[in-house]
PDB file of C-alpha atoms and ligand atoms in Angstrom:
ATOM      1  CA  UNK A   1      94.625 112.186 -10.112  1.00 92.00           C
ATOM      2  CA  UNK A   2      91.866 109.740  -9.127  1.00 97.00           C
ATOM      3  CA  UNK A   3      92.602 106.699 -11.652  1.00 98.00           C
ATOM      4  CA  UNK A   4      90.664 104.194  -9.220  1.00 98.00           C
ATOM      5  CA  UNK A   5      89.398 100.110  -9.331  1.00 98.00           C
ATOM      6  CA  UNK A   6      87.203  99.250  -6.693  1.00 98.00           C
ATOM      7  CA  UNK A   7      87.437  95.328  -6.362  1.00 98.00           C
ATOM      8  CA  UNK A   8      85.482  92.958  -4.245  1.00 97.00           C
ATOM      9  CA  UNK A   9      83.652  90.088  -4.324  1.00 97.00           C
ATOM     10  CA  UNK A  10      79.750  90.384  -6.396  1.00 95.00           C
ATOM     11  CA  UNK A  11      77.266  92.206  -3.738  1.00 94.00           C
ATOM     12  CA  UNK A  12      80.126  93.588  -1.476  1.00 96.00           C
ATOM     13  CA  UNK A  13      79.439  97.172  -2.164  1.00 93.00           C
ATOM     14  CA  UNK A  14      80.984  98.174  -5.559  1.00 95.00           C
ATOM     15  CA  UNK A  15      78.144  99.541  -7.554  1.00 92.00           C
ATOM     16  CA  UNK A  16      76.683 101.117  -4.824  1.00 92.00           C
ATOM     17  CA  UNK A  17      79.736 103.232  -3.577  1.00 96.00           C
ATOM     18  CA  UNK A  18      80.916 103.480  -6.914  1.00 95.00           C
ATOM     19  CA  UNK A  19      77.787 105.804  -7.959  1.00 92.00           C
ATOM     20  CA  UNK A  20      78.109 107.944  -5.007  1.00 93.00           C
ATOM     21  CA  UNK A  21      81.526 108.480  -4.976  1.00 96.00           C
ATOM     22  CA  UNK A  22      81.724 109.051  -9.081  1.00 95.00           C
ATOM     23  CA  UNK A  23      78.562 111.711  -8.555  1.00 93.00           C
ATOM     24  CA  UNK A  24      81.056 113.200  -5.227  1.00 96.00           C
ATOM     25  CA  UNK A  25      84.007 113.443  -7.274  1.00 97.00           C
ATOM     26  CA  UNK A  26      83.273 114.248 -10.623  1.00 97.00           C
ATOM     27  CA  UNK A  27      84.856 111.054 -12.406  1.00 97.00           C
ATOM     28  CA  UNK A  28      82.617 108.268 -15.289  1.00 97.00           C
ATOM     29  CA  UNK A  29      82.012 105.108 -13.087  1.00 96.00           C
ATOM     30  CA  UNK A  30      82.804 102.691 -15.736  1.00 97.00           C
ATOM     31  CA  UNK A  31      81.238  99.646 -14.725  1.00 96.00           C
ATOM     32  CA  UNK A  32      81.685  96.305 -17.160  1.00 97.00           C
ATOM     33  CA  UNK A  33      78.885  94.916 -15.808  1.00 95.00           C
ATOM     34  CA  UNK A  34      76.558  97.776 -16.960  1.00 94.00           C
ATOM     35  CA  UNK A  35      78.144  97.868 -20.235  1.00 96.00           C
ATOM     36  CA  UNK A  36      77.952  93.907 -20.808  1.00 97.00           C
ATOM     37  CA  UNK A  37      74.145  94.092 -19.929  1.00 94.00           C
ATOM     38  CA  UNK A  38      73.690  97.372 -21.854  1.00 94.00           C
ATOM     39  CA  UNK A  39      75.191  95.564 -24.846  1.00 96.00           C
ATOM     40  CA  UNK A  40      73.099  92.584 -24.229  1.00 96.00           C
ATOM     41  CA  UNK A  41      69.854  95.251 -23.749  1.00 94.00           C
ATOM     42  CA  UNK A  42      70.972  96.460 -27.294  1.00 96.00           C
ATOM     43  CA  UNK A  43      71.855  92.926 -28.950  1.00 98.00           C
ATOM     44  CA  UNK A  44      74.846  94.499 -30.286  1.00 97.00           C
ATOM     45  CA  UNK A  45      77.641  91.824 -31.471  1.00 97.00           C
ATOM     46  CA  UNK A  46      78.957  92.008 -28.007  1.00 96.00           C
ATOM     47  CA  UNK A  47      76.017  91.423 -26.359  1.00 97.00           C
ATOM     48  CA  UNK A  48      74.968  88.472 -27.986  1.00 97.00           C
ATOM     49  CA  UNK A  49      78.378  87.024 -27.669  1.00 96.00           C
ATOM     50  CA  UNK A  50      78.178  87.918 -23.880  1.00 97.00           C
ATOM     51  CA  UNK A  51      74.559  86.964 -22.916  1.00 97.00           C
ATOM     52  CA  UNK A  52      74.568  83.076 -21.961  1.00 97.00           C
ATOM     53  CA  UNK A  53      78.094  83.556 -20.306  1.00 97.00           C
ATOM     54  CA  UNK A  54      76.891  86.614 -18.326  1.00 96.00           C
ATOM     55  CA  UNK A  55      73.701  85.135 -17.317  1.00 95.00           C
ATOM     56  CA  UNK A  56      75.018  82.088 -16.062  1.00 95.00           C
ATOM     57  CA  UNK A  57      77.542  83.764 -13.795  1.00 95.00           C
ATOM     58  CA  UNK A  58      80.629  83.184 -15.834  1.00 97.00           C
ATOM     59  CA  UNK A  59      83.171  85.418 -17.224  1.00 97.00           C
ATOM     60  CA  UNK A  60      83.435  87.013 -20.449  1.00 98.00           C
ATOM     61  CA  UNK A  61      86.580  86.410 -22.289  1.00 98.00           C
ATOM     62  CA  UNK A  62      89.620  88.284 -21.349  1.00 98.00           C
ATOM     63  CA  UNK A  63      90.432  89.826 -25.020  1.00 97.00           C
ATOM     64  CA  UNK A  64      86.586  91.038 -25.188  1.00 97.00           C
ATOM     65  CA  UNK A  65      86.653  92.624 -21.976  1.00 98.00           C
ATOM     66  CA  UNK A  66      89.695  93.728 -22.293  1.00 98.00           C
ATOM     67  CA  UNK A  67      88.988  95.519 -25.618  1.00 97.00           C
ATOM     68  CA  UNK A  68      85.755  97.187 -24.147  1.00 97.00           C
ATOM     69  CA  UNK A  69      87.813  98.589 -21.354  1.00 98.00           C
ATOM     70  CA  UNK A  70      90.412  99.819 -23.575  1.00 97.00           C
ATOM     71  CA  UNK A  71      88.300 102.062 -25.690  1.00 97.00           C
ATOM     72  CA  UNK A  72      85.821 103.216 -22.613  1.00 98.00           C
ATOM     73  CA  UNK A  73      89.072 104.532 -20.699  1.00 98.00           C
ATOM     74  CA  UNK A  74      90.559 106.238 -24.149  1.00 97.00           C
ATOM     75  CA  UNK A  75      87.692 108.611 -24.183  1.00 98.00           C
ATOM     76  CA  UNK A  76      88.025 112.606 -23.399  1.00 97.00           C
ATOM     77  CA  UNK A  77      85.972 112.288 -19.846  1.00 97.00           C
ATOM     78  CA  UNK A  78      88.787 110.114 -18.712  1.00 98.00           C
ATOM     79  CA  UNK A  79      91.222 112.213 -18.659  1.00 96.00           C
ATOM     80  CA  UNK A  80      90.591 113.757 -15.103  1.00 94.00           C
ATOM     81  CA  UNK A  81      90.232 110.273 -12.982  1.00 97.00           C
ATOM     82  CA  UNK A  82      87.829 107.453 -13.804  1.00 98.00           C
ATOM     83  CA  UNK A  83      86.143 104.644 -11.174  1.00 98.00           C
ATOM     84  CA  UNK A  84      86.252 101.182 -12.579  1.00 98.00           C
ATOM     85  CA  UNK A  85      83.708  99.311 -11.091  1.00 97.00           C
ATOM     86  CA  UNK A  86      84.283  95.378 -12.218  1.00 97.00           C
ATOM     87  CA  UNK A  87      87.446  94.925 -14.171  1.00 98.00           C
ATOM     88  CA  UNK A  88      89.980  93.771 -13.475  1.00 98.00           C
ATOM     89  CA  UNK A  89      88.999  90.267 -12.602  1.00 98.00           C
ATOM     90  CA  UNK A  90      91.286  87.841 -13.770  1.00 98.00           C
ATOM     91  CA  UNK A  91      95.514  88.321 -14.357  1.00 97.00           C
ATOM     92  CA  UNK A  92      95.586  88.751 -17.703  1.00 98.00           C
ATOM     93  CA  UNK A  93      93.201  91.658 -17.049  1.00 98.00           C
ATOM     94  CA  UNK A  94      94.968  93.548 -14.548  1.00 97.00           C
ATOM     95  CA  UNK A  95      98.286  92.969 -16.841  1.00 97.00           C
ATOM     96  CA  UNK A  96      96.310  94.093 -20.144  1.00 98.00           C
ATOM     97  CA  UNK A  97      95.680  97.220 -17.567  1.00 98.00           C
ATOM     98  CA  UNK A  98      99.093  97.908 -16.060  1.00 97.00           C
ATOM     99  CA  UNK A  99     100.310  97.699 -20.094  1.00 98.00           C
ATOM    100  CA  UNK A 100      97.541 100.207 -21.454  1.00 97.00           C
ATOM    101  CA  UNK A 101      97.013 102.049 -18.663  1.00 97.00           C
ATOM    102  CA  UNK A 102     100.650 104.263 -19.021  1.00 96.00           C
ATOM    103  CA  UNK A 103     100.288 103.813 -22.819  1.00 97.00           C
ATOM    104  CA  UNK A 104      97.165 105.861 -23.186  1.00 96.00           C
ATOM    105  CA  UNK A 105      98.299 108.048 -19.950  1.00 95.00           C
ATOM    106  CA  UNK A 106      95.699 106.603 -17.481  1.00 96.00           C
ATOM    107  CA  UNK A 107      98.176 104.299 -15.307  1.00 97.00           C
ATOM    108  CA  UNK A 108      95.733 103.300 -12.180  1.00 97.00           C
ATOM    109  CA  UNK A 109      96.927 104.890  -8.769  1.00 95.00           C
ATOM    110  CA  UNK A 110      94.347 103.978  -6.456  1.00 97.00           C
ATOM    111  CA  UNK A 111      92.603 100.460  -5.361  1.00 98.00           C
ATOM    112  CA  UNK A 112      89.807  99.971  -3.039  1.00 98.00           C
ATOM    113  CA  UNK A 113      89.017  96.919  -2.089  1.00 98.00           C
ATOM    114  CA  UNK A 114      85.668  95.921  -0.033  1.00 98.00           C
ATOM    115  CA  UNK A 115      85.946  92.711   2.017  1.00 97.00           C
ATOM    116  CA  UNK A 116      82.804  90.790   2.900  1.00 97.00           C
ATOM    117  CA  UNK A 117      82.185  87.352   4.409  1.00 96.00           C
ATOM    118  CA  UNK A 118      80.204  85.508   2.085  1.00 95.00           C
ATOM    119  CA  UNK A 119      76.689  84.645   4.120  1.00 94.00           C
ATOM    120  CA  UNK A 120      76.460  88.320   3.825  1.00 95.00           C
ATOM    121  CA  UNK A 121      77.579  88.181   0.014  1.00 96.00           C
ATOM    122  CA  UNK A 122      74.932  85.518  -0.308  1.00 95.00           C
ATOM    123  CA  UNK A 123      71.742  87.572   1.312  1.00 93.00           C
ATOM    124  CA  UNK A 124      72.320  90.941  -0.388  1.00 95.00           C
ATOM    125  CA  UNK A 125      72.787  89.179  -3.698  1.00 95.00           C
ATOM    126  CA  UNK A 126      69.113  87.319  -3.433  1.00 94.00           C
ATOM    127  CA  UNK A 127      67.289  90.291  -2.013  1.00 95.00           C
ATOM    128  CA  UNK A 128      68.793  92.690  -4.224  1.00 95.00           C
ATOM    129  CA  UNK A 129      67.091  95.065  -7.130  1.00 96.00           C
ATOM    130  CA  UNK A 130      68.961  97.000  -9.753  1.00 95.00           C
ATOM    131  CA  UNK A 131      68.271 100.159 -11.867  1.00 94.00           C
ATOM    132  CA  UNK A 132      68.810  99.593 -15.461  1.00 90.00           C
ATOM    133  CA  UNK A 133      68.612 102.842 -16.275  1.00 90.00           C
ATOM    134  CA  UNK A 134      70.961 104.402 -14.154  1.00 88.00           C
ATOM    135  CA  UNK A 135      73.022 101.471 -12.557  1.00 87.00           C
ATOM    136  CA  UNK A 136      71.308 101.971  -8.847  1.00 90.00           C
ATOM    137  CA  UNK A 137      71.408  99.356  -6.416  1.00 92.00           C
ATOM    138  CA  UNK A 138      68.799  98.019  -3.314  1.00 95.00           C
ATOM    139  CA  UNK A 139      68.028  95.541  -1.362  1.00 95.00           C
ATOM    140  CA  UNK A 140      64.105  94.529  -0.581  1.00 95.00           C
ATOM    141  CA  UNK A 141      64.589  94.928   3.307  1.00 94.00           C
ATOM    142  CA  UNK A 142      68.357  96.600   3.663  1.00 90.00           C
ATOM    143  CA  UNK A 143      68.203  99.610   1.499  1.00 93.00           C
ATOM    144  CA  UNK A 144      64.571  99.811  -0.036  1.00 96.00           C
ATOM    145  CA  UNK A 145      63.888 102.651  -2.413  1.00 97.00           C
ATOM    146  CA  UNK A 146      61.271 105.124  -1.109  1.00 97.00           C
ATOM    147  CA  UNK A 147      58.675 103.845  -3.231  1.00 97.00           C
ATOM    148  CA  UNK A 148      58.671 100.093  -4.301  1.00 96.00           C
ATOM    149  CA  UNK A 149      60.009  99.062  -7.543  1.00 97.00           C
ATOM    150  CA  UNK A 150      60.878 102.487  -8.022  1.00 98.00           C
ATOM    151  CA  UNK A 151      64.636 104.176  -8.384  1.00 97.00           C
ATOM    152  CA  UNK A 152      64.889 107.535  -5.926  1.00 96.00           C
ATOM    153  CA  UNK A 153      67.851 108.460  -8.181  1.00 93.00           C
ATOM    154  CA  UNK A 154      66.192 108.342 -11.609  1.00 95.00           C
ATOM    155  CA  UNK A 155      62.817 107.121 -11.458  1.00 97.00           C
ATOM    156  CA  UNK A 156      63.710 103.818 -13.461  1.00 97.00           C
ATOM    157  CA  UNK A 157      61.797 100.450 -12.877  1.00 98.00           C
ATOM    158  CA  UNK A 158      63.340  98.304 -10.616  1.00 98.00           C
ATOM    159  CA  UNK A 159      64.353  94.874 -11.792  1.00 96.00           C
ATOM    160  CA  UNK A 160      66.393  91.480 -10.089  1.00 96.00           C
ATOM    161  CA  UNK A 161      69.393  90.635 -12.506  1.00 93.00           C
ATOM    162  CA  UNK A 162      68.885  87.284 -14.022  1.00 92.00           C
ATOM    163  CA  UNK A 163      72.305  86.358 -12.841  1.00 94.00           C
ATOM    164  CA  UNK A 164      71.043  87.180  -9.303  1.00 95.00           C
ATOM    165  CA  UNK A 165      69.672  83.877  -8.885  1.00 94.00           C
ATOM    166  CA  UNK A 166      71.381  81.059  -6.414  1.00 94.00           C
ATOM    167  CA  UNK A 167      72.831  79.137  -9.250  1.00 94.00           C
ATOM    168  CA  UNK A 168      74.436  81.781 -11.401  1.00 95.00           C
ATOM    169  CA  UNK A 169      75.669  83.802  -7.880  1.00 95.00           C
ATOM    170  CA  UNK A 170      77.691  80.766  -7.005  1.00 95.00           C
ATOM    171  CA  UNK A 171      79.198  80.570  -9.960  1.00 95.00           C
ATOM    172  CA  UNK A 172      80.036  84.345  -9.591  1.00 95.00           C
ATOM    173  CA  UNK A 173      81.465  83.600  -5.987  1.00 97.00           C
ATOM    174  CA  UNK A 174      83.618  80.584  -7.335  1.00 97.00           C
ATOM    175  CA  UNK A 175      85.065  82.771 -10.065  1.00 97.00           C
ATOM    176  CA  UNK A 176      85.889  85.930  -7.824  1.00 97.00           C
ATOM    177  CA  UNK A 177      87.927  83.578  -5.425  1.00 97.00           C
ATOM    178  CA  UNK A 178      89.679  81.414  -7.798  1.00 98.00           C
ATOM    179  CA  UNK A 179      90.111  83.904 -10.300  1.00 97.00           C
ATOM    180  CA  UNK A 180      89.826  87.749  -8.873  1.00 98.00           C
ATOM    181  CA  UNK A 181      90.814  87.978  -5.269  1.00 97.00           C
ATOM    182  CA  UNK A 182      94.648  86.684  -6.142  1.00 97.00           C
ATOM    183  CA  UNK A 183      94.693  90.212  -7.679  1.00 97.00           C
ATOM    184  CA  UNK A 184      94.999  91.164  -3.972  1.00 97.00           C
ATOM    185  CA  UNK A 185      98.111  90.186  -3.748  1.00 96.00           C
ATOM    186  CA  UNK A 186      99.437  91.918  -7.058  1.00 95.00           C
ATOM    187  CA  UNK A 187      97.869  95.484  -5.852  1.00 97.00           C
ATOM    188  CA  UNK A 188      99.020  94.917  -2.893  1.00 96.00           C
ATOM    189  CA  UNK A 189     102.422  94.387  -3.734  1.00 94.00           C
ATOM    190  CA  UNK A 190     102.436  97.651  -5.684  1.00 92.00           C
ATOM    191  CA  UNK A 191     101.528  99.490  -3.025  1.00 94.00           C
ATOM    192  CA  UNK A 192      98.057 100.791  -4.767  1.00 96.00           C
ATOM    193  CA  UNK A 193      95.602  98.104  -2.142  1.00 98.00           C
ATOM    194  CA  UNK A 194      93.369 100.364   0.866  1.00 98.00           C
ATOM    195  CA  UNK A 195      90.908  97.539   2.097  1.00 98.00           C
ATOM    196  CA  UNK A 196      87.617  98.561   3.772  1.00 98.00           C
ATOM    197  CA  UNK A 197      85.150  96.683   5.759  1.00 98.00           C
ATOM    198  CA  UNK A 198      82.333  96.142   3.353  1.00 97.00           C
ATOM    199  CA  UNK A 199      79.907  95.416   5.993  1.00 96.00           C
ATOM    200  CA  UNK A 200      80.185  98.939   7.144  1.00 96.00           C
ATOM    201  CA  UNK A 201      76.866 100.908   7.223  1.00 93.00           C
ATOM    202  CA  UNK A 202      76.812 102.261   3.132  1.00 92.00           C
ATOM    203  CA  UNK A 203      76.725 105.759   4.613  1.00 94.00           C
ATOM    204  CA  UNK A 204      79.927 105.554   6.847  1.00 97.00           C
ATOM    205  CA  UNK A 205      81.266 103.669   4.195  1.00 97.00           C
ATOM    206  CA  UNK A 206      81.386 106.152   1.413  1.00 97.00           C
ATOM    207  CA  UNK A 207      82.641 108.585   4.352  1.00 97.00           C
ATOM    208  CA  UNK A 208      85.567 106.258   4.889  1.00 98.00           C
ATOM    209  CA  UNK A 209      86.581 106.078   0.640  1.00 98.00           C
ATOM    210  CA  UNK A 210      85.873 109.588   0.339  1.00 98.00           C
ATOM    211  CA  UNK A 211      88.779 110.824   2.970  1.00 97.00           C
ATOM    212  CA  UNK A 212      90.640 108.060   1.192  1.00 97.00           C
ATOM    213  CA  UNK A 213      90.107 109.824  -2.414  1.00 97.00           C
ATOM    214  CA  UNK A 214      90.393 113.453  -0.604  1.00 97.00           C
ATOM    215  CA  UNK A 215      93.946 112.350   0.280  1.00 95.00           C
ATOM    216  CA  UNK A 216      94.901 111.519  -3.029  1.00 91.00           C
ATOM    217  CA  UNK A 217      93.340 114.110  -5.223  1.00 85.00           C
TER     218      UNK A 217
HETATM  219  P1  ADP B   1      78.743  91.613  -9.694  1.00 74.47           P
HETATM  220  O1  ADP B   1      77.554  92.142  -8.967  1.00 74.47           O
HETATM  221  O2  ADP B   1      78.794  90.105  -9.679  1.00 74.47           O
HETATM  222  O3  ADP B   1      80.023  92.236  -9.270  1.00 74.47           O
HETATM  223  P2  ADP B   1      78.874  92.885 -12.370  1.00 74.47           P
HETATM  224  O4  ADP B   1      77.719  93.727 -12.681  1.00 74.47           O
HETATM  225  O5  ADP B   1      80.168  93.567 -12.056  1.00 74.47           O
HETATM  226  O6  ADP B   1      78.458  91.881 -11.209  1.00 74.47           O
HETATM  227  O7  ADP B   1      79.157  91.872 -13.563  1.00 74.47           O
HETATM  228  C1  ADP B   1      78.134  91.025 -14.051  1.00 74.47           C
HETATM  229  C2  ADP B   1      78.688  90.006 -15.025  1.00 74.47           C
HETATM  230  O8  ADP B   1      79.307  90.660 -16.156  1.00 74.47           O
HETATM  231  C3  ADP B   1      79.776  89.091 -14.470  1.00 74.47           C
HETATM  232  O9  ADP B   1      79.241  88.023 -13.717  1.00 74.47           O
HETATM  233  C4  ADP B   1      80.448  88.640 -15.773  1.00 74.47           C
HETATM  234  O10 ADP B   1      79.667  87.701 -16.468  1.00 74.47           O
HETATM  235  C5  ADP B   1      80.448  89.913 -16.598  1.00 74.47           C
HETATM  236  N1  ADP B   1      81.663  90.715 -16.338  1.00 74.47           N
HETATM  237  C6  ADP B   1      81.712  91.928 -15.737  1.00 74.47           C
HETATM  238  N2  ADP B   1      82.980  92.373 -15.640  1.00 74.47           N
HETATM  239  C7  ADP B   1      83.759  91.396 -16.184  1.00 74.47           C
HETATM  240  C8  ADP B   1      85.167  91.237 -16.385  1.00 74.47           C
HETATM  241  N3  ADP B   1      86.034  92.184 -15.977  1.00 74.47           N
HETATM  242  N4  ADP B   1      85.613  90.111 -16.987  1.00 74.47           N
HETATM  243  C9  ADP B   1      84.767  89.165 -17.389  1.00 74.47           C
HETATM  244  N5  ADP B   1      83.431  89.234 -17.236  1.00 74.47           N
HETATM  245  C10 ADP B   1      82.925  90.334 -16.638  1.00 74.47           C
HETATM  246 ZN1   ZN B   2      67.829 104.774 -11.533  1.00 74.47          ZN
END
């Protein structure tokens, strides 16, 4: 079973990996991100309650997220493996997770971590161009889409994140290393952690999680 976080600072490599790998394997990416901005998109309750806080760079509130997570991973498509792409983040997360995870029989058994040193973090993040329609990532000199502005995947519009702006991406770096990367430690102690090198060519990359996943399917 492929019950799998990926965790790693904001522009290490998550989103993109996660939508090759989730296309390879035949598992939802469930990204909070996307679903945060699709409630905001939608000005559901959620999304109005999320909106200032996720476009400043801040976190949501634990019981929010926590909630949102709780009834994506409860649906039918989970049952055969699921990529979460952005929670946990904090403690309270990943021990809200290790609690429901059993209960709803979708206990997490894999965790791949990207590292990336955080000038690199820094230059992906302000040259970078998302898909809002299907969750895509590029960058306007790394990884440009075939045709400009456009998505190869889906043919979506290409937009920069609002919180993709120096300001808001600092306050995004603060929060991963005060509040996210201690969850190192806590995978790692349960034996679940396989760190990569996120600076790895995206290609060779995926190669590497792939064998990774192979191994454990
Ligand atoms: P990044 O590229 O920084 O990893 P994401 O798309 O994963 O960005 O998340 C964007 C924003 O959505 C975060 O900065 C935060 O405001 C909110 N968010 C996403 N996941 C969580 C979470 N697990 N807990 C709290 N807030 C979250
Ligand atoms: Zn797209």
């Amino acid at each position: 079973m492929l019950n799998i976080i990926l965790m790693g600072p904001p522009g290490a490599g998550k989103g993109t990996q996660a939508v090759t790998i989730a296309d390879e394997f035949g598992i939802p990416h469930i990204s909070t991100g996307d679903m945060f901005r699709e409630a905001m998109a939608n000005k559901t309750e959620l999304g109005l309650k999320a909106k200032a806080i996720v476009e400043s760079g801040g976190l949501v509130p634990d019981d929010l997220t926590i909630e949102l997570v709780k009834e994506r991973l409860s649906r039918p498509d989970c049952a055969n493996g699921y990529l979460l792409d952005g929670f946990p983040r904090t403690i309270p997360q990943a021990e809200a997770l290790a609690k429901i995870g059993p209960e709803i029989d979708r206990a997490v058994n894999l965790v791949v971590n990207f590292d990336c040193p955080s000038d690199v973090l820094v230059s992906r993040i302000a040259g970078r161009r998302v898909c809002p329609k299907c969750g895509a990532s590029y960058h306007i000199v790394n990884m440009k889409p075939k045709v400009e502005g456009v998505c190869d995947r889906c043919g979506g519009d290409l937009i920069q994140r609002k919180d993709d702006n120096a300001d808001s991406f600092k306050v995004r770096l603060d929060n991963y290393y005060k509040q996210t990367q201690p969850l190192l430690d806590y995978y790692q102690g349960s034996g679940l952690l396989h760190s990569f090198d996120g600076t790895t060519n995206p290609k060779l990359l995926h190669d590497q999680v792939a064998d990774l996943l192979k191994a454990h399917r």
